[in-house]
CSV table of C-alpha atoms in Angstrom, one decimal:
chain,number,residue,atom,x,y,z
A,1,MET,CA,318.4,-38.3,104.6
A,2,PRO,CA,317.7,-42.0,104.4
A,3,PRO,CA,317.1,-43.2,100.8
A,4,LEU,CA,313.6,-44.5,101.6
A,5,LEU,CA,312.5,-41.2,103.0
A,6,ALA,CA,314.0,-39.4,99.9
A,7,ASP,CA,312.2,-41.7,97.6
A,8,CYS,CA,308.9,-41.0,99.3
A,9,ILE,CA,309.5,-37.3,99.0
A,10,HIS,CA,310.4,-37.5,95.3
A,11,ALA,CA,307.2,-39.7,94.6
A,12,ARG,CA,305.1,-37.1,96.5
A,13,ASP,CA,306.5,-34.2,94.4
A,14,CYS,CA,305.8,-36.1,91.1
A,15,LYS,CA,302.1,-36.7,91.9
A,16,PRO,CA,300.9,-33.2,90.8
A,17,ILE,CA,302.9,-33.4,87.7
A,18,CYS,CA,301.5,-36.9,86.7
A,19,ALA,CA,298.1,-35.6,87.4
A,20,LYS,CA,298.6,-32.6,85.1
A,21,LEU,CA,300.0,-34.9,82.4
A,22,LEU,CA,296.9,-37.1,82.5
A,23,THR,CA,294.7,-34.0,81.9
A,24,LEU,CA,296.7,-32.8,78.9
A,25,PRO,CA,294.8,-34.9,76.1
A,26,ALA,CA,291.3,-33.5,77.3
A,27,TYR,CA,292.8,-29.9,77.4
A,28,ILE,CA,294.3,-30.3,73.9
A,29,GLU,CA,290.9,-31.5,72.6
A,30,GLN,CA,289.1,-28.6,74.2
A,31,LEU,CA,291.7,-26.2,72.6
A,32,GLU,CA,291.1,-27.8,69.2
A,33,ASN,CA,287.3,-27.5,69.4
A,34,THR,CA,287.7,-23.8,70.5
A,35,ILE,CA,289.9,-23.1,67.4
A,36,LYS,CA,287.5,-24.8,65.2
A,37,ASN,CA,284.6,-22.8,66.6
A,38,LEU,CA,286.5,-19.5,66.2
A,39,GLN,CA,287.5,-20.4,62.6
A,40,ASN,CA,283.7,-21.0,61.9
A,41,GLN,CA,282.8,-17.7,63.4
A,42,VAL,CA,285.5,-15.9,61.3
A,43,SER,CA,284.1,-17.6,58.2
A,44,ASN,CA,280.6,-16.4,59.1
A,45,LEU,CA,281.7,-12.9,59.9
A,46,THR,CA,283.7,-12.7,56.6
A,47,GLU,CA,280.7,-13.9,54.6
A,48,MET,CA,278.4,-11.4,56.4
A,49,VAL,CA,280.9,-8.6,55.6
A,50,MET,CA,281.1,-9.5,51.9
A,51,LEU,CA,277.3,-9.7,51.6
A,52,LEU,CA,277.0,-6.3,53.3
A,53,ARG,CA,279.7,-4.7,51.1
A,54,LYS,CA,277.9,-6.2,47.9
A,55,GLU,CA,274.6,-4.9,49.1
A,56,LYS,CA,275.9,-1.4,49.9
A,57,PHE,CA,278.5,-0.8,47.1
A,58,GLY,CA,277.3,-3.4,44.4
A,59,PRO,CA,275.2,-2.3,41.4
A,60,SER,CA,271.6,-1.6,42.3
A,61,SER,CA,268.5,-2.8,40.5
A,62,GLU,CA,264.8,-2.2,40.7
A,63,LYS,CA,264.2,-5.8,41.0
A,64,THR,CA,266.5,-6.2,43.9
A,65,VAL,CA,264.7,-6.4,47.2
A,66,LYS,CA,266.6,-5.9,50.4
A,67,PRO,CA,266.1,-8.6,53.0
A,68,SER,CA,264.7,-7.9,56.5
A,69,GLU,CA,266.9,-8.4,59.5
A,70,GLU,CA,264.6,-11.2,60.7
A,71,GLN,CA,263.9,-13.1,57.5
A,72,LEU,CA,266.2,-13.7,54.5
A,73,SER,CA,264.7,-13.4,51.0
A,74,LEU,CA,264.0,-16.9,49.7
A,75,PHE,CA,261.4,-16.5,46.9
A,76,ASN,CA,262.6,-13.6,44.7
A,77,GLU,CA,266.0,-15.4,43.6
A,78,ALA,CA,264.7,-15.9,40.0
A,79,GLU,CA,263.8,-12.2,39.6
A,80,VAL,CA,267.0,-11.0,41.0
A,81,GLU,CA,269.1,-13.4,39.1
A,82,ALA,CA,267.3,-13.0,35.8
A,83,ASP,CA,269.5,-11.7,33.1
A,84,GLY,CA,267.7,-8.9,31.2
A,85,THR,CA,270.0,-9.0,28.3
A,86,ILE,CA,268.7,-12.3,27.0
A,87,ASP,CA,266.9,-11.9,23.7
A,88,GLU,CA,263.2,-12.4,23.7
A,89,PRO,CA,261.6,-14.9,21.3
A,90,ILE,CA,261.0,-13.5,17.8
A,91,THR,CA,257.3,-13.3,16.7
A,92,LYS,CA,256.6,-14.3,13.2
A,93,THR,CA,253.2,-14.1,11.3
A,94,ALA,CA,252.5,-17.3,9.3
A,95,LYS,CA,249.2,-18.0,7.4
A,96,GLY,CA,247.1,-15.9,9.7
A,97,TYR,CA,248.4,-16.8,13.1
A,98,LEU,CA,251.4,-15.8,15.3
A,99,ARG,CA,254.4,-18.2,15.8
A,100,LYS,CA,257.2,-17.7,18.2
A,101,GLU,CA,260.6,-18.7,17.2
A,102,THR,CA,263.4,-18.7,19.8
A,103,LYS,CA,266.9,-17.6,18.8
A,104,THR,CA,268.4,-20.3,21.1
A,105,LYS,CA,267.6,-23.9,20.0
A,106,ARG,CA,267.3,-26.7,22.5
A,107,GLU,CA,269.8,-28.7,20.4
A,108,GLU,CA,272.4,-25.9,20.9
A,109,LEU,CA,271.9,-25.7,24.6
A,110,LEU,CA,272.2,-29.6,25.0
A,111,LYS,CA,274.9,-30.2,22.5
A,112,ASP,CA,277.7,-30.9,25.1
A,113,LEU,CA,275.7,-33.2,27.4
A,114,PRO,CA,275.9,-37.0,27.0
A,115,VAL,CA,272.7,-38.6,25.8
A,116,ILE,CA,271.3,-42.0,27.0
A,117,GLU,CA,268.4,-43.3,24.8
A,118,ILE,CA,265.8,-45.5,26.3
A,119,GLU,CA,264.1,-47.4,23.5
A,120,CYS,CA,260.5,-48.4,24.0
A,121,ASP,CA,259.8,-51.3,21.7
A,122,VAL,CA,256.7,-53.2,20.9
A,123,PRO,CA,256.6,-56.7,22.6
A,124,MET,CA,257.4,-59.7,20.2
A,125,GLU,CA,253.9,-61.0,20.6
A,126,GLU,CA,252.4,-57.9,19.3
A,127,GLN,CA,254.7,-57.6,16.4
A,128,ILE,CA,252.2,-59.5,14.2
A,129,CYS,CA,249.6,-58.0,11.8
A,130,ILE,CA,246.0,-58.6,13.0
A,131,ARG,CA,244.8,-58.6,9.5
A,132,CYS,CA,247.1,-61.0,7.7
A,133,GLY,CA,249.2,-62.6,10.5
A,134,LYS,CA,252.5,-61.4,9.0
A,135,THR,CA,255.5,-60.3,11.2
A,136,LEU,CA,255.7,-56.6,11.2
A,137,LYS,CA,258.8,-54.8,10.2
A,138,ARG,CA,260.4,-51.7,11.7
A,139,ILE,CA,259.6,-48.5,9.7
A,140,GLY,CA,260.9,-45.8,12.0
A,141,LYS,CA,261.2,-44.3,15.4
A,142,GLU,CA,260.5,-40.9,16.9
A,143,THR,CA,261.6,-39.1,19.9
A,144,VAL,CA,258.6,-38.6,22.4
A,145,ARG,CA,260.4,-36.5,25.0
A,146,GLU,CA,263.6,-35.6,26.6
A,147,GLU,CA,264.4,-35.3,30.3
A,148,MET,CA,267.6,-33.7,32.0
A,149,GLU,CA,268.6,-36.2,34.6
A,150,TYR,CA,270.5,-35.0,37.7
A,151,ILE,CA,273.0,-37.6,39.1
A,152,PRO,CA,273.9,-36.7,42.7
A,153,ALA,CA,277.5,-36.7,43.7
A,154,LYS,CA,278.8,-39.9,45.5
A,155,LEU,CA,282.0,-41.0,47.1
A,156,GLN,CA,283.9,-44.1,46.5
A,157,ILE,CA,287.3,-45.3,47.6
A,158,VAL,CA,290.0,-46.1,45.0
A,159,ARG,CA,292.4,-48.6,46.4
A,160,TYR,CA,295.8,-49.0,44.7
A,161,VAL,CA,297.0,-52.5,45.1
A,162,CYS,CA,300.6,-53.3,44.2
A,163,TRP,CA,301.6,-56.8,43.2
A,164,SER,CA,305.1,-58.2,43.7
A,165,TYR,CA,306.8,-60.9,41.7
A,166,GLY,CA,309.7,-63.0,43.0
A,167,CYS,CA,312.0,-65.6,41.4
A,168,SER,CA,311.7,-69.0,43.1
A,169,SER,CA,315.2,-70.0,42.2
A,170,TYR,CA,316.6,-67.4,44.7
A,171,LYS,CA,314.1,-67.8,47.4
A,172,HIS,CA,316.2,-70.1,49.6
A,173,ILE,CA,319.7,-68.7,49.2
A,174,GLY,CA,319.1,-65.4,51.0
A,175,GLN,CA,319.2,-63.3,47.8
A,176,PRO,CA,315.7,-63.0,46.7
A,177,TYR,CA,314.9,-61.3,43.3
A,178,ILE,CA,311.6,-59.4,43.7
A,179,VAL,CA,309.9,-56.9,41.2
A,180,LYS,CA,307.1,-54.6,42.4
A,181,ALA,CA,304.5,-52.9,40.1
A,182,PHE,CA,304.6,-49.2,39.6
A,183,THR,CA,302.1,-47.3,41.5
A,184,PRO,CA,301.1,-43.7,40.8
A,185,THR,CA,302.2,-41.1,43.1
A,186,SER,CA,299.5,-39.8,45.5
A,187,LEU,CA,298.6,-36.1,45.5
A,188,MET,CA,299.2,-35.7,49.3
A,189,ASN,CA,301.2,-38.1,51.5
A,190,HIS,CA,299.2,-40.1,54.0
A,191,SER,CA,296.0,-38.7,52.9
A,192,LEU,CA,292.8,-39.8,51.3
A,193,ALA,CA,292.7,-36.7,49.1
A,194,SER,CA,292.4,-37.4,45.3
A,195,PRO,CA,292.9,-34.8,42.6
A,196,SER,CA,289.1,-35.0,41.9
A,197,SER,CA,288.1,-34.4,45.5
A,198,VAL,CA,290.5,-31.5,46.1
A,199,ALA,CA,289.6,-29.9,42.8
A,200,TYR,CA,285.9,-30.0,43.9
A,201,VAL,CA,286.7,-28.4,47.3
A,202,MET,CA,288.7,-25.5,45.7
A,203,TYR,CA,286.0,-25.1,43.1
A,204,GLN,CA,283.3,-24.8,45.6
A,205,LYS,CA,285.3,-22.4,47.7
A,206,TYR,CA,286.6,-20.0,45.1
A,207,VAL,CA,284.3,-20.3,42.3
A,208,ASN,CA,281.0,-20.8,44.2
A,209,ALA,CA,282.2,-19.0,47.4
A,210,VAL,CA,281.1,-21.8,49.7
A,211,PRO,CA,283.1,-21.7,52.9
A,212,LEU,CA,284.9,-24.8,54.1
A,213,TYR,CA,282.7,-25.3,57.1
A,214,ARG,CA,279.6,-25.4,54.9
A,215,GLN,CA,281.4,-27.9,52.6
A,216,GLU,CA,282.1,-30.1,55.4
A,217,LYS,CA,278.3,-30.5,56.2
A,218,ASP,CA,277.9,-31.6,52.5
A,219,TRP,CA,280.6,-34.2,52.8
A,220,GLU,CA,279.3,-35.4,56.0
A,221,GLN,CA,276.0,-36.2,54.4
A,222,MET,CA,277.9,-38.2,51.8
A,223,GLY,CA,279.6,-40.1,54.5
A,224,TRP,CA,283.0,-38.4,55.1
A,225,HIS,CA,283.8,-36.3,58.1
A,226,SER,CA,287.2,-34.8,57.6
A,227,VAL,CA,287.5,-32.3,54.8
A,228,GLY,CA,288.5,-28.7,55.1
A,229,GLN,CA,291.7,-26.6,56.0
A,230,ARG,CA,294.1,-29.6,55.6
A,231,TRP,CA,293.2,-30.3,52.0
A,232,GLN,CA,293.2,-26.6,51.1
A,233,THR,CA,296.6,-26.2,52.5
A,234,GLY,CA,297.9,-29.4,50.9
A,235,SER,CA,296.5,-28.3,47.6
A,236,PHE,CA,298.5,-24.9,47.8
A,237,ASP,CA,301.7,-27.0,48.4
A,238,VAL,CA,301.0,-29.1,45.4
A,239,GLN,CA,300.5,-25.9,43.3
A,240,ARG,CA,303.9,-24.6,44.4
A,241,THR,CA,305.6,-27.7,43.1
A,242,ILE,CA,304.0,-27.6,39.6
């Protein structure tokens, strides 16, 4: 067979293979999306099974209201979650009237929380006695009210920059002397995962029972779009090495 004819036949046979190779990336992406959807379905079904088991075999209460199939119960959470073992305030009689004294003081509840004081001071131009014109002196202060402030979670990038130092005496002789600063080891190689972020993901999943696909939505609202199974698997590998 002439060489030119053989080359034409070979090129004709390779065209279908090349066409299939060009469609591989789209096919792989489609498979990945299918796997992700199936994982979400498994998480949803697992959560539904856990809720059904809890409803069927869990401890019953007169306050518990079974949700209907069409509408979930949203407004009886306080009644369902209320702890009936908490002591009621003690009622004392003092000088002809009733006074309630709670066993749990506010100071005891708030003792572990940091406190930020906002001082409201009298302007300098008003610190003068209107009777004699003398400068007023501070005589005391009082706490008017206290508020519990909620600080929403936020994300920030911690960038480790390593400085290098070299000796100028050996720069031009082919034997440079360079010293680099020590850099802390990362939790996972080639990953943005930090100890705090991975700990938060694990806490949400195993303490608060929040599935990974729901956590991903929260992270997306904060500006990050790639949190989930990879971080969880990586954290297990880290635990094995400890």
